[in-house]
Coordinates of C-alpha atoms and ligand atoms in Angstrom, one line a residue:
M18 CA 81.8 34.6 16.2
N19 CA 85.7 33.7 15.5
E20 CA 87.3 31.5 18.3
K21 CA 90.3 33.7 18.6
K22 CA 90.7 36.4 21.2
L23 CA 88.8 39.5 19.7
P24 CA 90.0 42.8 20.1
T25 CA 88.1 44.9 22.3
V26 CA 86.2 48.0 20.9
A27 CA 85.2 51.3 22.4
Y28 CA 82.2 52.2 20.6
F29 CA 81.8 56.1 20.2
S30 CA 78.3 57.6 19.3
M31 CA 76.6 61.1 20.3
E32 CA 73.1 59.4 21.1
Y33 CA 71.8 56.0 21.8
G34 CA 68.0 54.8 21.1
L35 CA 67.8 52.3 24.0
H36 CA 64.3 52.6 24.9
S37 CA 61.7 55.3 24.1
D38 CA 61.5 56.6 27.8
F39 CA 65.5 57.1 28.0
K40 CA 65.7 60.0 25.9
M41 CA 69.1 59.8 24.6
Y42 CA 68.6 59.6 21.1
A43 CA 67.3 62.0 18.1
G44 CA 66.8 59.8 15.1
G45 CA 68.2 57.1 13.1
L46 CA 71.9 57.0 14.2
G47 CA 70.8 56.8 17.9
I48 CA 68.5 54.0 16.9
L49 CA 71.2 52.2 15.1
A50 CA 74.0 52.8 18.4
G51 CA 71.2 51.4 20.6
D52 CA 70.5 48.3 18.7
Y53 CA 74.3 48.0 17.9
I54 CA 75.2 47.5 21.8
K55 CA 72.1 45.3 22.5
G56 CA 73.4 43.1 19.8
A57 CA 76.7 43.2 20.9
K58 CA 75.6 42.0 24.5
D59 CA 73.6 39.2 22.8
I60 CA 76.6 37.7 21.4
N61 CA 78.8 38.6 24.1
A62 CA 81.0 40.6 21.8
P63 CA 83.9 42.7 23.5
I64 CA 82.4 46.0 22.9
V65 CA 81.8 48.9 25.4
A66 CA 80.0 52.1 24.4
I67 CA 80.5 55.6 25.5
G68 CA 78.1 58.5 25.0
I69 CA 76.9 61.5 26.9
K70 CA 74.1 61.7 29.4
W71 CA 71.5 64.0 28.1
K72 CA 69.7 66.2 30.6
Q73 CA 66.8 66.9 28.1
G74 CA 67.4 64.9 25.4
Y75 CA 66.0 65.7 22.1
T76 CA 63.0 68.0 21.5
D77 CA 59.5 66.8 22.2
Q78 CA 57.3 67.6 19.1
R79 CA 54.0 69.2 19.5
I80 CA 51.5 70.6 16.9
D81 CA 49.6 74.2 17.9
E82 CA 46.0 74.7 17.3
N83 CA 46.9 76.2 13.8
G84 CA 48.9 72.8 12.7
K85 CA 52.3 74.0 13.3
P86 CA 54.9 72.2 15.0
Y87 CA 56.7 73.5 18.1
D88 CA 59.3 72.0 20.6
T89 CA 59.3 71.4 24.3
Y90 CA 61.7 70.1 26.4
H91 CA 61.9 68.5 29.6
N92 CA 64.4 67.8 32.1
Y93 CA 64.4 63.9 32.6
V94 CA 65.7 61.8 35.7
Y95 CA 66.8 58.5 35.5
D96 CA 67.3 56.5 38.8
F97 CA 68.8 53.4 37.4
L98 CA 72.1 54.9 36.3
E99 CA 75.3 53.5 38.0
D100 CA 77.6 55.8 39.6
T101 CA 81.2 54.5 38.4
G102 CA 82.5 56.9 40.8
V103 CA 84.9 58.2 38.2
K104 CA 85.2 61.8 37.1
V105 CA 87.5 63.1 34.7
T106 CA 88.5 66.6 33.6
V107 CA 88.6 68.2 30.1
K108 CA 89.3 71.9 28.9
V109 CA 86.6 73.7 27.3
R110 CA 87.4 77.3 26.7
N111 CA 90.2 77.0 28.6
T112 CA 88.1 76.3 31.6
D113 CA 88.4 72.9 33.4
V114 CA 85.0 71.0 32.7
V115 CA 84.7 67.8 35.3
C116 CA 82.6 65.1 33.6
K117 CA 81.0 62.6 35.9
V118 CA 80.8 58.9 34.4
W119 CA 77.6 56.9 34.6
K120 CA 77.0 53.2 33.5
T121 CA 74.2 51.3 32.2
E122 CA 73.2 47.5 31.2
Q123 CA 69.5 48.6 31.9
F124 CA 68.5 47.7 28.7
G125 CA 69.8 44.4 27.6
N126 CA 73.1 46.2 26.2
S127 CA 76.6 45.8 26.6
S128 CA 78.3 48.6 29.1
L129 CA 77.5 52.3 28.1
Y130 CA 79.4 54.9 30.0
L131 CA 77.7 58.1 29.8
L132 CA 79.7 61.6 30.7
D133 CA 77.8 63.8 32.4
T134 CA 78.7 67.9 33.2
D135 CA 75.8 68.5 35.1
I136 CA 77.1 68.3 38.4
P137 CA 77.9 71.0 41.3
E138 CA 81.4 71.4 40.6
N139 CA 81.0 73.0 37.1
G140 CA 80.4 76.4 35.8
D141 CA 79.7 74.7 32.7
A142 CA 76.8 72.5 33.3
W143 CA 75.0 73.2 30.3
I144 CA 77.3 71.1 28.0
T145 CA 75.4 68.0 28.4
G146 CA 71.8 70.0 28.4
Q147 CA 70.5 69.3 24.9
L148 CA 71.2 66.5 22.3
Y149 CA 71.7 68.5 19.2
G150 CA 70.8 72.0 21.0
W151 CA 72.1 75.2 19.9
F152 CA 74.9 76.3 17.7
G153 CA 78.5 75.5 16.6
E154 CA 80.1 76.5 20.1
E155 CA 78.1 74.2 22.3
R156 CA 78.2 71.5 19.7
I157 CA 82.1 71.7 19.9
A158 CA 82.0 71.5 23.5
Q159 CA 79.8 68.4 23.7
E160 CA 82.5 67.0 21.1
I161 CA 85.1 67.4 23.3
V162 CA 83.4 65.9 26.3
L163 CA 82.2 62.8 24.1
G164 CA 85.9 62.3 22.2
I165 CA 88.3 63.5 24.7
G166 CA 86.5 62.8 27.9
G167 CA 85.5 59.5 26.4
V168 CA 89.1 58.4 26.2
K169 CA 90.1 59.7 29.7
A170 CA 87.0 57.8 31.1
M171 CA 88.4 54.7 29.6
R172 CA 91.6 55.3 31.2
A173 CA 90.3 56.2 34.4
L174 CA 88.3 53.1 34.3
Q175 CA 91.0 51.0 33.6
I176 CA 89.7 49.4 30.5
P177 CA 92.3 48.5 27.8
I178 CA 90.8 49.1 24.2
D179 CA 92.1 47.8 21.1
V180 CA 89.9 49.8 18.3
Y181 CA 88.2 53.1 18.7
H182 CA 85.3 53.2 16.7
F183 CA 83.7 56.6 15.6
N184 CA 80.2 56.4 15.0
E185 CA 79.7 59.6 13.0
G186 CA 82.1 62.6 13.1
H187 CA 81.1 63.8 16.2
A188 CA 83.7 61.8 18.0
A189 CA 86.5 62.6 15.9
L190 CA 88.2 65.0 18.7
A191 CA 88.7 61.5 20.7
A192 CA 91.7 61.1 17.8
T193 CA 93.6 64.3 19.3
E194 CA 93.8 62.7 22.7
L195 CA 95.2 59.5 21.4
I196 CA 97.5 61.4 19.4
R197 CA 98.4 63.6 22.4
E198 CA 98.8 60.5 24.8
K199 CA 101.4 59.1 22.1
M200 CA 103.4 62.4 21.9
C201 CA 103.5 62.6 25.8
A202 CA 105.3 59.3 25.7
G203 CA 107.9 60.7 23.2
K204 CA 106.5 60.2 19.7
T205 CA 106.7 62.8 17.1
F206 CA 103.1 64.5 15.6
E207 CA 103.6 61.9 12.5
E208 CA 104.5 59.2 14.5
A209 CA 101.5 59.6 16.8
W210 CA 99.1 60.2 13.8
M211 CA 99.9 57.2 12.1
A212 CA 99.7 54.8 15.3
T213 CA 96.5 56.4 16.3
R214 CA 95.2 55.6 12.5
E215 CA 95.9 52.4 13.5
E216 CA 93.7 51.9 16.4
V217 CA 90.6 54.1 15.0
V218 CA 88.0 53.0 12.4
F219 CA 84.9 55.3 11.4
T220 CA 81.5 55.2 10.3
T221 CA 80.0 57.8 8.0
H222 CA 76.5 58.4 7.8
T223 CA 75.7 61.7 5.7
P224 CA 75.5 61.3 1.7
I225 CA 74.7 65.0 1.7
K226 CA 77.6 67.1 1.5
E227 CA 76.2 70.2 3.8
G228 CA 74.8 67.7 6.3
N229 CA 78.8 67.1 7.3
E230 CA 79.4 69.2 10.4
T231 CA 82.3 71.6 9.8
H232 CA 84.0 74.4 12.2
P233 CA 86.2 77.1 11.3
L234 CA 89.9 76.1 13.1
D235 CA 89.5 79.6 15.0
R236 CA 86.3 78.3 16.9
L237 CA 87.8 75.4 17.7
E238 CA 91.1 76.9 18.8
Y239 CA 88.7 79.5 20.9
M240 CA 86.8 76.3 22.5
T241 CA 90.4 74.4 23.4
A242 CA 89.8 71.6 20.8
Y243 CA 93.3 71.3 19.8
N244 CA 93.9 69.8 22.9
G245 CA 97.7 70.3 22.4
L246 CA 98.2 70.2 18.8
T247 CA 99.1 73.1 16.7
R248 CA 96.7 74.7 14.3
D249 CA 99.0 73.2 11.4
Q250 CA 98.2 70.0 12.7
M251 CA 94.6 70.2 12.9
E252 CA 94.4 71.7 9.7
R253 CA 96.1 68.6 7.9
I254 CA 93.7 66.3 10.2
G255 CA 90.4 68.2 8.9
G256 CA 91.1 71.0 6.7
N257 CA 89.7 74.8 7.2
P258 CA 86.9 74.9 8.0
F259 CA 87.7 71.5 9.7
N260 CA 85.6 68.8 8.5
M261 CA 84.4 66.4 11.0
T262 CA 83.9 63.6 8.2
V263 CA 87.0 64.4 6.5
A264 CA 88.8 64.3 10.0
G265 CA 87.4 60.9 10.6
L266 CA 88.4 59.7 7.0
R267 CA 92.1 60.8 7.9
L268 CA 92.2 59.5 11.5
S269 CA 90.9 56.3 10.6
R270 CA 92.2 52.8 9.6
I271 CA 89.3 51.9 7.6
S272 CA 85.8 53.4 7.2
N273 CA 82.5 52.5 6.3
G274 CA 79.6 53.5 5.0
V275 CA 76.1 52.2 6.1
A276 CA 74.7 50.3 2.9
E277 CA 76.7 49.3 -0.4
L278 CA 75.2 51.9 -2.6
H279 CA 75.9 54.6 0.2
A280 CA 79.6 53.6 0.4
D281 CA 79.8 53.9 -3.4
T282 CA 78.3 57.3 -2.8
S283 CA 80.7 58.3 -0.1
N284 CA 83.7 57.4 -2.0
K285 CA 82.7 59.6 -4.9
M286 CA 81.5 62.2 -2.6
W287 CA 85.0 62.1 -0.8
K288 CA 87.5 61.2 -3.9
E289 CA 89.2 64.6 -3.4
V290 CA 90.2 64.1 0.1
S291 CA 94.0 63.2 0.4
G292 CA 95.6 60.2 3.1
R293 CA 91.8 59.3 3.7
S294 CA 90.7 55.5 4.5
E295 CA 89.1 53.5 2.0
I296 CA 85.2 53.6 2.8
I297 CA 83.7 50.0 2.5
G298 CA 80.1 49.0 2.9
I299 CA 78.4 47.4 5.9
T300 CA 74.9 47.5 5.9
N301 CA 73.1 48.6 8.9
A302 CA 70.7 46.2 10.7
I303 CA 68.2 46.2 13.1
H304 CA 68.0 44.4 17.0
T305 CA 64.8 41.9 16.2
P306 CA 63.7 41.4 19.8
T307 CA 63.2 45.3 20.1
W308 CA 61.3 45.6 17.1
V309 CA 59.6 42.6 15.9
D310 CA 56.6 41.4 17.4
E311 CA 56.8 38.0 18.9
R312 CA 53.2 36.7 17.7
M313 CA 54.6 37.4 14.0
T314 CA 58.0 35.5 14.8
A315 CA 56.0 32.6 16.1
A316 CA 53.4 32.8 13.6
Y317 CA 56.3 32.6 10.8
E318 CA 58.1 30.1 12.7
K319 CA 55.4 27.6 13.4
G320 CA 53.7 28.1 10.4
G321 CA 50.7 29.9 11.7
D322 CA 48.0 32.1 10.1
L323 CA 50.2 35.0 9.2
W324 CA 47.3 37.6 8.1
A325 CA 45.2 36.9 11.2
T326 CA 48.3 37.6 13.1
H327 CA 48.9 40.6 11.1
M328 CA 45.3 41.7 11.3
E329 CA 45.4 41.5 15.4
I330 CA 48.6 43.9 15.2
K331 CA 47.0 46.1 12.7
R332 CA 44.0 46.5 15.0
E333 CA 46.1 47.4 17.9
L334 CA 48.0 50.2 15.7
I335 CA 44.5 51.6 15.0
Q336 CA 43.3 51.6 18.5
F337 CA 47.0 53.3 19.4
I338 CA 46.0 56.0 16.4
K339 CA 42.6 56.8 17.8
E340 CA 44.0 57.2 21.2
R341 CA 46.6 59.6 20.0
S342 CA 44.4 61.3 17.2
G343 CA 41.0 60.7 18.0
I344 CA 41.0 59.4 14.2
S345 CA 39.4 55.8 13.4
L346 CA 40.8 54.2 10.4
N347 CA 39.2 51.3 8.9
A348 CA 41.3 47.8 9.5
D349 CA 39.8 46.7 6.2
N350 CA 41.2 49.1 4.1
L351 CA 45.0 49.5 2.9
L352 CA 47.2 51.3 5.7
I353 CA 50.5 53.0 4.8
G354 CA 53.1 53.7 7.1
F355 CA 55.6 56.3 6.7
S356 CA 57.6 58.1 9.7
R357 CA 60.7 59.7 8.9
R358 CA 62.8 63.0 9.7
A359 CA 61.1 65.9 8.4
A360 CA 63.9 66.8 5.7
P361 CA 63.0 67.9 2.2
Y362 CA 64.8 65.0 0.4
K363 CA 62.9 62.4 2.1
R364 CA 59.7 64.3 0.1
S365 CA 57.1 63.0 2.9
D366 CA 54.5 64.6 0.6
L367 CA 55.4 63.0 -2.7
I368 CA 52.2 60.8 -2.4
F369 CA 50.3 64.2 -2.5
S370 CA 52.3 65.4 -5.4
Q371 CA 49.4 64.9 -8.0
P372 CA 46.1 65.4 -6.0
E373 CA 43.7 64.8 -9.1
I374 CA 45.3 60.7 -9.0
I375 CA 45.5 60.0 -5.2
E376 CA 42.5 62.3 -4.1
P377 CA 39.9 59.7 -5.2
Y378 CA 41.3 56.9 -3.2
L379 CA 41.9 59.1 0.1
E380 CA 38.3 60.4 -0.4
S381 CA 37.1 56.7 -0.4
G382 CA 39.6 55.5 2.4
K383 CA 41.0 52.8 -0.3
V384 CA 44.3 54.7 0.7
Q385 CA 45.0 55.4 4.4
I386 CA 48.2 56.8 5.7
V387 CA 49.3 57.7 8.7
F388 CA 52.6 60.0 9.2
S389 CA 55.0 60.8 12.3
G390 CA 58.2 62.7 12.1
K391 CA 60.4 65.4 13.5
A392 CA 62.1 68.2 12.3
H393 CA 65.5 69.4 13.5
P394 CA 64.2 72.7 15.9
L395 CA 66.1 75.2 14.0
D396 CA 64.9 73.6 10.7
D397 CA 62.0 75.9 9.5
T398 CA 62.0 73.9 6.1
G399 CA 61.2 70.6 8.1
K400 CA 58.7 72.6 10.3
K401 CA 56.8 73.4 6.9
I402 CA 56.7 69.7 5.9
V403 CA 55.1 68.7 9.1
S404 CA 52.5 71.7 8.8
N405 CA 51.9 70.4 5.4
L406 CA 51.3 66.9 6.7
V407 CA 49.1 68.0 9.3
S408 CA 47.2 70.2 6.6
M409 CA 46.4 66.6 4.7
M410 CA 45.0 65.3 7.8
K411 CA 42.6 67.9 8.1
K412 CA 42.0 67.9 4.4
Y413 CA 41.2 64.2 4.4
P414 CA 40.0 63.4 8.0
K415 CA 38.9 59.6 7.3
S416 CA 42.4 58.6 5.9
V417 CA 45.3 60.5 6.9
V418 CA 46.8 61.0 10.2
F419 CA 49.7 62.7 11.6
L420 CA 51.2 61.6 15.0
E421 CA 52.9 64.1 16.8
N422 CA 56.3 63.4 18.6
Y423 CA 57.9 60.6 16.7
D424 CA 59.8 58.1 19.0
M425 CA 60.9 54.4 19.4
T426 CA 57.1 53.7 20.6
I427 CA 55.2 55.2 17.6
G428 CA 58.2 53.7 15.5
A429 CA 57.5 50.1 16.8
Q430 CA 53.8 50.8 16.6
L431 CA 54.2 51.8 13.0
T432 CA 56.3 49.0 11.6
R433 CA 54.4 46.3 13.0
G434 CA 50.8 47.4 12.3
S435 CA 51.0 48.9 8.8
D436 CA 50.3 47.0 5.6
I437 CA 52.7 48.8 3.7
W438 CA 55.9 50.8 4.5
L439 CA 56.4 53.5 2.0
N440 CA 59.8 54.9 1.5
N441 CA 60.5 57.7 -1.3
P442 CA 63.8 59.7 -0.7
R443 CA 65.3 61.2 -3.5
R444 CA 68.0 58.6 -4.4
P445 CA 71.0 58.5 -3.6
L446 CA 70.5 60.5 -0.3
E447 CA 69.2 57.8 2.0
A448 CA 72.1 56.6 3.4
S449 CA 70.5 53.1 4.9
G450 CA 67.1 53.4 6.6
T451 CA 66.4 50.9 9.3
S452 CA 62.7 51.4 9.9
G453 CA 61.8 49.4 6.5
M454 CA 63.9 46.4 8.0
K455 CA 61.5 46.5 10.8
A456 CA 58.7 46.8 8.8
A457 CA 59.8 43.7 6.7
M458 CA 60.4 41.7 9.4
N459 CA 57.3 42.2 10.7
G460 CA 55.5 41.0 7.4
V461 CA 54.8 44.8 6.5
L462 CA 55.8 45.2 2.9
N463 CA 58.0 47.6 2.1
C464 CA 57.2 49.9 -0.9
S465 CA 60.3 51.8 -2.0
V466 CA 62.8 53.7 -4.0
L467 CA 65.7 51.9 -4.5
D468 CA 68.0 53.7 -2.2
G469 CA 69.8 52.8 1.3
W470 CA 69.4 49.0 2.0
W471 CA 66.3 48.5 -0.1
P472 CA 68.2 47.3 -3.4
E473 CA 70.0 44.9 -1.4
A474 CA 66.8 43.3 -0.3
C475 CA 64.2 44.0 -2.8
I476 CA 62.8 41.0 -5.0
D477 CA 60.3 43.2 -6.7
G478 CA 56.7 41.8 -6.4
E479 CA 57.9 38.9 -4.1
N480 CA 58.9 40.6 -0.9
G481 CA 57.7 44.1 -1.4
W482 CA 57.8 46.4 -4.5
Q483 CA 60.6 48.9 -5.8
I484 CA 59.2 52.4 -6.8
G485 CA 61.0 53.2 -10.2
D486 CA 64.1 51.9 -11.5
G487 CA 67.1 53.5 -9.5
F488 CA 67.0 56.6 -11.7
E489 CA 69.3 59.6 -10.5
T490 CA 69.5 63.2 -11.3
T491 CA 70.5 66.2 -9.7
D492 CA 67.8 68.0 -11.5
F493 CA 65.1 67.6 -8.7
E494 CA 62.0 69.0 -10.7
V495 CA 62.9 66.0 -13.3
L496 CA 63.5 63.6 -10.5
D497 CA 60.5 64.5 -8.5
R498 CA 57.9 64.2 -11.2
H499 CA 59.8 60.9 -12.8
D500 CA 59.3 59.3 -8.9
S501 CA 55.9 60.8 -8.4
D502 CA 54.7 59.0 -11.3
A503 CA 56.5 55.7 -10.6
L504 CA 55.0 55.8 -6.9
Y505 CA 51.5 55.9 -8.3
D506 CA 52.4 53.4 -10.9
T507 CA 53.4 51.2 -8.5
L508 CA 51.0 51.7 -5.7
L509 CA 48.0 51.8 -7.7
N510 CA 48.8 49.3 -10.5
R511 CA 50.5 46.6 -8.1
V512 CA 49.9 47.4 -4.3
L513 CA 46.2 48.0 -4.7
P514 CA 45.2 44.8 -6.6
T515 CA 47.3 42.6 -4.6
Y516 CA 45.9 43.8 -1.5
Y517 CA 42.4 44.3 -2.4
E518 CA 41.9 41.2 -5.0
N519 CA 44.7 38.5 -4.4
R520 CA 45.1 38.0 -0.3
N521 CA 46.7 34.7 -1.1
K522 CA 49.5 36.5 -2.9
W523 CA 49.7 39.2 -0.3
V524 CA 50.5 36.6 2.4
Q525 CA 53.0 35.0 0.5
M526 CA 54.8 38.0 0.1
M527 CA 54.6 38.6 3.8
S528 CA 56.5 35.4 4.3
K529 CA 59.1 36.0 1.8
S530 CA 59.4 39.7 3.3
I531 CA 60.5 37.9 6.6
E532 CA 62.4 35.2 5.2
T533 CA 64.7 37.2 3.0
T534 CA 65.3 39.7 5.8
R535 CA 65.3 38.2 9.3
E536 CA 68.9 37.3 9.4
A537 CA 70.3 39.1 6.8
F538 CA 69.4 42.5 8.4
A539 CA 69.6 41.4 12.0
T540 CA 72.6 42.9 14.4
K541 CA 74.3 39.8 14.5
R542 CA 75.2 39.7 10.9
M543 CA 76.3 43.3 11.0
L544 CA 78.5 42.9 14.0
E545 CA 80.3 40.1 12.5
E546 CA 81.1 42.1 9.3
Y547 CA 82.5 44.9 11.7
F548 CA 84.7 42.4 13.4
N549 CA 86.0 40.8 10.3
K550 CA 86.3 43.4 8.2
M551 CA 86.9 46.7 10.5
Y552 CA 87.8 45.8 14.0
I553 CA 90.3 42.7 13.3
K554 CA 93.2 43.7 11.4
A555 CA 93.7 41.9 8.0
Ligands
PLP606 C1 63.9 53.1 13.2 C2 63.6 54.6 13.5 C3 64.4 55.4 13.2 C4 65.0 55.1 11.6 O1 64.5 54.9 10.7 P1 64.6 55.3 9.3 O2 64.4 54.3 8.4 O3 66.3 55.6 9.3 O4 63.9 56.6 9.0 C5 64.4 56.7 13.8 N1 63.7 57.2 14.7 C6 62.8 56.1 15.0 C7 62.1 56.6 16.3 C8 62.9 54.8 14.7 O5 62.2 53.9 15.3

């Protein structure tokens, strides 16, 4: 990177996906954060990370004998965390809560500081119990610990910070502490707010308005989340109800969406918000050593046999699926991977939407599909989606598999061993999507709607395929029908003939897929963009 001294960045995130067994993550946001701080370490970027040490992490998903998902929780103990000896105190519901600060660099990541309330001196030990657990009040308590506790931890550890990066709105309360500090030093609220804006940058991830977290001001007040500010000041920052994304936008010098299309969507979505920062696009990326199979990288770089290497990895996936589900897939037939959080807009069942078209292929086994994905514990619609996928596995036992408890291990296996990576969200609701990048760099061909990162990478028919033409409408019935037709057209008229009749073309496409993504969607490119466009002041 740049030779001149880079600013030191404090990166705040509610979750970090660093390793399958380190249960500090729920999904894509955490995977991004984990990859971010591993990538930062690789290039020695001055970034320190702040998060929460979750006792139980996210839910474990199990499927019962009726094919319905249910959630289980376990307490995990990690013996590799370093005790910094530092404790900071925050106020939650007008009571002091002590946060112990742990540190880890265990996964080749830059220093990650994790705040923990599960210590004997607290009555409120529950706060860091469950990632995204429970309801609004608990969430606010967690956000007080992350944001306000996080700033205090930097002070107690005497780490000087130039830029505070809020990865999603969860950390927005950190700014109340930054403002409060400046007011204690004699600034007015206005001056303190403007000075704080100069040191904060914000990343938004959610292109669905309802997905952006809000809290009634009364609830924030009751939880002591104003942190010394007045109701009127809080309302000016986040509105009432207090919207964490709006707050992030008004508390920052500059913001970003996580792909170009997502930045456009976000600017439209928040155009009514006065006094907000501009939202630019910085497309997500992945930490390649974590996600790309070394054998595939070696074959690509040394001109080895991509197909033989792929088949070796595909057979391992098929073995993995057999161990997990008892189902034996056929390595000679096309295998489609699909793993995503079970949310309606991701449409995991789109491929089943016209059974008369797809059924013959599923019955003959010419199309095989492996699914995985969790629903949020409180999301009954998401759970129905999972149940439906499980029922498809029962209906087509030779060719459809659902793997329970999607995690980094499953994610890594599927994105390296499948032939095709399928993604068919309702455009433009997918913010970025990093699983497709993992697939692409492993020579697993993307077959995707033009949403998230894919419009930036797709060369249709050369490094993967586009489904449809970027069509958008808010009439979901029309959109789903349009995309269902487009999915079948791409799959049956273009993907299958290439797979079964033109292996040379397929292998060329694998090579092109790797070539066009391995640098453009790796963390180094992303981090350089964050420094050049966000952290370093123009
Ligand atoms: C890569 C990954 C994600 C993010 O993928 P999306 O494309 O955003 O769905 C989420 N969860 C796990 C376990 C992953 O490995």
